[in-house]
């Protein structure tokens, strides 16, 4: 009743009915792999919800940050849970983005006309990772302080502008009095707003261009479920499942126990330090990077510049430009509304598997110190091992994956041919049927 | 043989108690006069805390001078250790005495002392951690409360020595109590995932997303 009145109110003034009807009738995909992106979306919702709460109890200054975190964590179970759920949501958020990106990559959903959506998605991954890193740094504990010190060194290594950029961020030498306030504004304002904007564009494009699908449809019909009520209920279920999982993690498993890490002082360096998982590959790259110091135009460039700045930039460019690289390789630029099964393009499976392996090796390298203690071997031996695995292991895994995909494709094609074999059915004496090769009589 | 035994007996009678075990187990490396040799450092300034720590954790007597020995459990009988300690103390008096600590310190304060002074080397749960190269700070879970206090005052190997000005006796007792509590997992009533290293936490994040994806696979169309 009230709904109808509200509806009429808006319709008479804005003519909104047609639009509402359009939205309600819009079709959404129901393939399981299309929910991966929604996990990320709902993790972000949880991040904003818990993050807003945290802004009321956190004190963004070098003097107060750590103490305020300990205070609100200890004061109420709610404070503890909010912080835990916030951090777990961040960890799961980026995992969901990566899984979603993998789905889009391996099914070639990034093809024309969806290249822009792909680029926006990659930007979302980068922004989310930076947001995560700044958030990890805010409690100002010894673990994240060590991470910030490393990030500061990488920033300083940029030729010509490094010193200036680091000064700007720190508001003086490291760790400057403005470092935590700056990180705070970046973390609670600039980056979340950027994520919100990117997300709006990303989803707007998905809405506007319609989703891809596995069914090859000759009549260009989009297959899916209506927004209302089918899809609404589904996506609500996905929201509650996601929220439930991150809340359970928050309630049951302790994350980032800063109380045990202690407050950061710049004379303390944690030896067994590593960042959150999504930044670990960068730490690993720093640990594996060669100890070379070249000069560029007489300007010394520290060794951390290559693994710390150049490698991630190259990786970013490779991923952002993938739709165009893919086009160049396949020499095809027609509209790709129909998804391809991953095995259809074994070479793409190979490239993807190699990139994933490279990332995993670098991530493992970020814990080499702890592995060394656990296995009682020298850290330097592990560094050598990972230096070998990074290029050669990646290539090997890529090749094996491509071969397996080709094998799968071949056996699928074989089975398909089997299924389509034409036979002639002939009545036999018992009243049943016998299959016969056609024209074999 | 008889000559050697006889010589030993004469030495044992003629010399202060403890000189014989010292000569047997230690002198080859640290020198008969405790001034050190090319195989081991001088013990003139070592102090009782250091000597006791090295002997009770089994670091000394080392088998060969060039292989560093970690905690391997006491190697010599108690009486021999007492005798050697008494001998070293008689030849080179002074130095840091064996600290007297008992359990029952303040665990909360001990945690603060630990995170400020020890955690960055020994790790958040005192499980041990690499301190670069082939060196590592050992796990503290096999260490008795007295040995913790001795290590703090003596500063073995790469570990800095903490004097009474850095950590007073109360802090010493509290941190030793905390390490002992950590040892019995009393101080961390939680599911320990991350120990100075959040990457394993990431694994749980991936498991969560994996579980969600499995649920989607089970309930949605495919």
Short mmCIF file of N, CA, C and O in Angstrom, two decimals, chain A residues 222-285:
data_model
loop_
_atom_site.label_atom_id
_atom_site.label_comp_id
_atom_site.label_asym_id
_atom_site.label_seq_id
_atom_site.Cartn_x
_atom_site.Cartn_y
_atom_site.Cartn_z
N UNK A 222 20.03 -12.98 -24.29
CA UNK A 222 20.78 -13.12 -23.06
C UNK A 222 20.05 -14.10 -22.16
O UNK A 222 18.85 -13.99 -21.95
N UNK A 223 20.79 -15.08 -21.66
CA UNK A 223 20.18 -16.07 -20.79
C UNK A 223 20.45 -15.69 -19.34
O UNK A 223 21.55 -15.30 -18.99
N UNK A 224 19.43 -15.77 -18.47
CA UNK A 224 19.65 -15.43 -17.07
C UNK A 224 18.35 -15.41 -16.31
O UNK A 224 17.32 -15.90 -16.80
N UNK A 225 18.43 -14.86 -15.09
CA UNK A 225 17.22 -14.79 -14.26
C UNK A 225 16.85 -13.35 -14.05
O UNK A 225 17.70 -12.48 -13.94
N UNK A 226 15.53 -13.11 -13.93
CA UNK A 226 15.04 -11.75 -13.72
C UNK A 226 15.58 -11.21 -12.42
O UNK A 226 15.77 -11.93 -11.45
N UNK A 227 15.78 -9.87 -12.39
CA UNK A 227 16.29 -9.26 -11.17
C UNK A 227 15.34 -9.50 -10.01
O UNK A 227 15.75 -9.85 -8.91
N UNK A 228 14.05 -9.26 -10.29
CA UNK A 228 13.05 -9.44 -9.24
C UNK A 228 12.11 -10.57 -9.62
O UNK A 228 11.62 -10.55 -10.74
N UNK A 229 11.85 -11.54 -8.80
CA UNK A 229 12.43 -11.74 -7.47
C UNK A 229 13.62 -12.72 -7.49
O UNK A 229 14.34 -12.78 -6.49
N UNK A 230 13.82 -13.48 -8.58
CA UNK A 230 14.82 -14.56 -8.56
C UNK A 230 16.19 -14.10 -8.11
O UNK A 230 16.78 -14.59 -7.16
N UNK A 231 16.70 -13.10 -8.87
CA UNK A 231 18.09 -12.75 -8.64
C UNK A 231 18.27 -11.98 -7.33
O UNK A 231 19.29 -12.13 -6.66
N UNK A 232 17.27 -11.19 -6.96
CA UNK A 232 17.36 -10.44 -5.71
C UNK A 232 17.60 -11.40 -4.55
O UNK A 232 18.48 -11.18 -3.70
N UNK A 233 16.84 -12.47 -4.52
CA UNK A 233 16.99 -13.43 -3.42
C UNK A 233 18.35 -14.10 -3.47
O UNK A 233 19.01 -14.31 -2.46
N UNK A 234 18.80 -14.42 -4.68
CA UNK A 234 20.10 -15.07 -4.82
C UNK A 234 21.22 -14.20 -4.30
O UNK A 234 22.09 -14.62 -3.54
N UNK A 235 21.19 -12.94 -4.75
CA UNK A 235 22.31 -12.08 -4.38
C UNK A 235 22.26 -11.76 -2.89
O UNK A 235 23.30 -11.60 -2.24
N UNK A 236 21.04 -11.71 -2.32
CA UNK A 236 20.95 -11.53 -0.87
C UNK A 236 21.58 -12.72 -0.15
O UNK A 236 22.30 -12.55 0.83
N UNK A 237 21.31 -13.89 -0.68
CA UNK A 237 21.91 -15.09 -0.08
C UNK A 237 23.43 -15.01 -0.15
O UNK A 237 24.14 -15.33 0.80
N UNK A 238 23.94 -14.52 -1.29
CA UNK A 238 25.39 -14.39 -1.44
C UNK A 238 25.92 -13.38 -0.42
O UNK A 238 26.96 -13.60 0.22
N UNK A 239 25.18 -12.29 -0.24
CA UNK A 239 25.62 -11.30 0.75
C UNK A 239 25.70 -11.91 2.14
O UNK A 239 26.71 -11.77 2.84
N UNK A 240 24.64 -12.60 2.53
CA UNK A 240 24.63 -13.14 3.89
C UNK A 240 25.69 -14.22 4.06
O UNK A 240 26.32 -14.34 5.11
N UNK A 241 25.90 -15.00 3.02
CA UNK A 241 26.95 -16.02 3.12
C UNK A 241 28.32 -15.37 3.31
O UNK A 241 29.11 -15.76 4.18
N UNK A 242 28.59 -14.33 2.50
CA UNK A 242 29.88 -13.65 2.60
C UNK A 242 30.04 -13.01 3.97
O UNK A 242 31.07 -13.17 4.65
N UNK A 243 29.00 -12.26 4.38
CA UNK A 243 29.06 -11.59 5.68
C UNK A 243 29.24 -12.62 6.79
O UNK A 243 30.01 -12.43 7.73
N UNK A 244 28.54 -13.74 6.66
CA UNK A 244 28.64 -14.78 7.68
C UNK A 244 30.04 -15.35 7.77
O UNK A 244 30.58 -15.52 8.86
N UNK A 245 30.64 -15.60 6.61
CA UNK A 245 31.97 -16.22 6.63
C UNK A 245 33.00 -15.28 7.24
O UNK A 245 33.79 -15.67 8.10
N UNK A 246 32.99 -14.00 6.84
CA UNK A 246 34.01 -13.10 7.41
C UNK A 246 33.75 -12.85 8.88
O UNK A 246 34.68 -12.69 9.68
N UNK A 247 32.47 -12.85 9.30
CA UNK A 247 32.18 -12.65 10.72
C UNK A 247 32.63 -13.86 11.53
O UNK A 247 33.21 -13.71 12.62
N UNK A 248 32.41 -15.03 10.99
CA UNK A 248 32.88 -16.24 11.68
C UNK A 248 34.40 -16.22 11.83
O UNK A 248 34.93 -16.51 12.91
N UNK A 249 35.08 -15.88 10.74
CA UNK A 249 36.55 -15.79 10.83
C UNK A 249 36.93 -14.81 11.93
O UNK A 249 37.81 -15.08 12.75
N UNK A 250 36.25 -13.66 11.93
CA UNK A 250 36.57 -12.63 12.92
C UNK A 250 36.34 -13.10 14.34
O UNK A 250 37.08 -12.76 15.25
N UNK A 251 35.30 -13.90 14.52
CA UNK A 251 34.96 -14.33 15.87
C UNK A 251 35.87 -15.47 16.34
O UNK A 251 36.14 -15.59 17.52
N UNK A 252 36.34 -16.29 15.40
CA UNK A 252 37.03 -17.52 15.82
C UNK A 252 38.55 -17.47 15.72
O UNK A 252 39.25 -18.10 16.50
N UNK A 253 39.07 -16.74 14.74
CA UNK A 253 40.51 -16.81 14.51
C UNK A 253 41.12 -15.43 14.65
O UNK A 253 40.69 -14.49 13.99
N UNK A 254 42.12 -15.35 15.50
CA UNK A 254 42.73 -14.04 15.74
C UNK A 254 43.57 -13.63 14.54
O UNK A 254 44.37 -14.39 14.02
N UNK A 255 43.36 -12.38 14.12
CA UNK A 255 44.14 -11.86 13.00
C UNK A 255 44.94 -10.65 13.48
O UNK A 255 44.46 -9.87 14.29
N UNK A 256 46.16 -10.54 12.98
CA UNK A 256 47.02 -9.41 13.29
C UNK A 256 47.03 -9.06 14.78
O UNK A 256 46.54 -8.00 15.18
N UNK A 257 47.58 -9.93 15.64
CA UNK A 257 47.58 -9.66 17.08
C UNK A 257 48.57 -8.57 17.46
O UNK A 257 49.64 -8.84 17.99
N UNK A 258 48.20 -7.32 17.19
CA UNK A 258 49.16 -6.21 17.40
C UNK A 258 49.56 -6.09 18.86
O UNK A 258 50.62 -5.58 19.18
N UNK A 259 48.69 -6.58 19.75
CA UNK A 259 49.03 -6.50 21.16
C UNK A 259 50.33 -7.26 21.44
O UNK A 259 51.16 -6.84 22.24
N UNK A 260 50.50 -8.38 20.76
CA UNK A 260 51.73 -9.14 20.94
C UNK A 260 52.89 -8.56 20.14
O UNK A 260 54.04 -8.91 20.39
N UNK A 261 52.58 -7.74 19.14
CA UNK A 261 53.66 -7.17 18.33
C UNK A 261 54.27 -5.96 19.02
O UNK A 261 55.44 -5.66 18.83
N UNK A 262 53.45 -5.24 19.78
CA UNK A 262 53.98 -4.09 20.49
C UNK A 262 54.01 -2.83 19.65
O UNK A 262 53.95 -2.90 18.42
N UNK A 263 54.09 -1.66 20.31
CA UNK A 263 54.08 -0.38 19.59
C UNK A 263 55.37 -0.19 18.82
O UNK A 263 56.43 -0.69 19.19
N UNK A 264 55.28 0.54 17.73
CA UNK A 264 56.43 0.74 16.86
C UNK A 264 57.32 1.87 17.36
O UNK A 264 56.86 2.92 17.73
N UNK A 265 58.62 1.61 17.38
CA UNK A 265 59.60 2.67 17.56
C UNK A 265 60.56 2.53 16.40
O UNK A 265 60.86 1.42 15.98
N UNK A 266 61.05 3.65 15.91
CA UNK A 266 61.83 3.53 14.67
C UNK A 266 63.17 2.84 14.88
O UNK A 266 63.84 2.52 13.92
N UNK A 267 63.57 2.59 16.13
CA UNK A 267 64.83 1.85 16.31
C UNK A 267 64.58 0.34 16.34
O UNK A 267 65.51 -0.44 16.41
N UNK A 268 63.32 -0.07 16.30
CA UNK A 268 63.01 -1.49 16.32
C UNK A 268 62.76 -1.99 14.91
O UNK A 268 62.04 -1.37 14.14
N UNK A 269 63.37 -3.10 14.57
CA UNK A 269 63.07 -3.75 13.31
C UNK A 269 62.74 -5.19 13.62
O UNK A 269 63.50 -5.87 14.31
N UNK A 270 61.58 -5.64 13.16
CA UNK A 270 61.24 -7.04 13.38
C UNK A 270 61.98 -7.86 12.36
O UNK A 270 61.92 -7.56 11.18
N UNK A 271 62.66 -8.89 12.80
CA UNK A 271 63.34 -9.72 11.81
C UNK A 271 62.38 -10.58 11.02
O UNK A 271 62.43 -10.56 9.80
N UNK A 272 61.51 -11.33 11.67
CA UNK A 272 60.61 -12.16 10.86
C UNK A 272 59.39 -11.36 10.43
O UNK A 272 58.28 -11.70 10.81
N UNK A 273 59.55 -10.31 9.67
CA UNK A 273 58.40 -9.49 9.29
C UNK A 273 57.97 -9.80 7.87
O UNK A 273 58.79 -10.10 7.01
N UNK A 274 56.65 -9.75 7.62
CA UNK A 274 56.13 -9.88 6.26
C UNK A 274 54.84 -9.10 6.21
O UNK A 274 54.21 -8.88 7.24
N UNK A 275 54.43 -8.66 5.03
CA UNK A 275 53.16 -7.94 4.92
C UNK A 275 51.98 -8.90 4.79
O UNK A 275 52.17 -10.12 4.76
N UNK A 276 50.78 -8.36 4.71
CA UNK A 276 49.61 -9.19 4.44
C UNK A 276 49.80 -9.90 3.10
O UNK A 276 50.57 -9.46 2.26
N UNK A 277 49.03 -10.95 2.89
CA UNK A 277 49.36 -11.86 1.78
C UNK A 277 49.42 -11.20 0.42
O UNK A 277 50.26 -11.53 -0.41
N UNK A 278 48.53 -10.22 0.18
CA UNK A 278 48.43 -9.65 -1.16
C UNK A 278 49.62 -8.75 -1.48
O UNK A 278 49.84 -8.41 -2.64
N UNK A 279 50.37 -8.33 -0.46
CA UNK A 279 51.55 -7.52 -0.71
C UNK A 279 52.82 -8.35 -0.57
O UNK A 279 53.91 -7.87 -0.83
N UNK A 280 52.65 -9.62 -0.17
CA UNK A 280 53.83 -10.44 0.13
C UNK A 280 54.68 -10.66 -1.12
O UNK A 280 55.90 -10.75 -1.03
N UNK A 281 54.05 -10.73 -2.29
CA UNK A 281 54.85 -10.99 -3.49
C UNK A 281 55.85 -9.86 -3.72
O UNK A 281 56.96 -10.09 -4.21
N UNK A 282 55.46 -8.63 -3.30
CA UNK A 282 56.40 -7.52 -3.46
C UNK A 282 57.56 -7.66 -2.49
O UNK A 282 58.72 -7.42 -2.84
N UNK A 283 57.25 -8.07 -1.25
CA UNK A 283 58.30 -8.31 -0.26
C UNK A 283 59.23 -9.41 -0.76
O UNK A 283 60.46 -9.30 -0.70
N UNK A 284 58.62 -10.47 -1.31
CA UNK A 284 59.42 -11.57 -1.85
C UNK A 284 60.35 -11.07 -2.96
O UNK A 284 61.53 -11.44 -3.02
N UNK A 285 59.81 -10.22 -3.83
CA UNK A 285 60.63 -9.68 -4.92
C UNK A 285 61.81 -8.90 -4.35
O UNK A 285 62.94 -9.01 -4.84
#
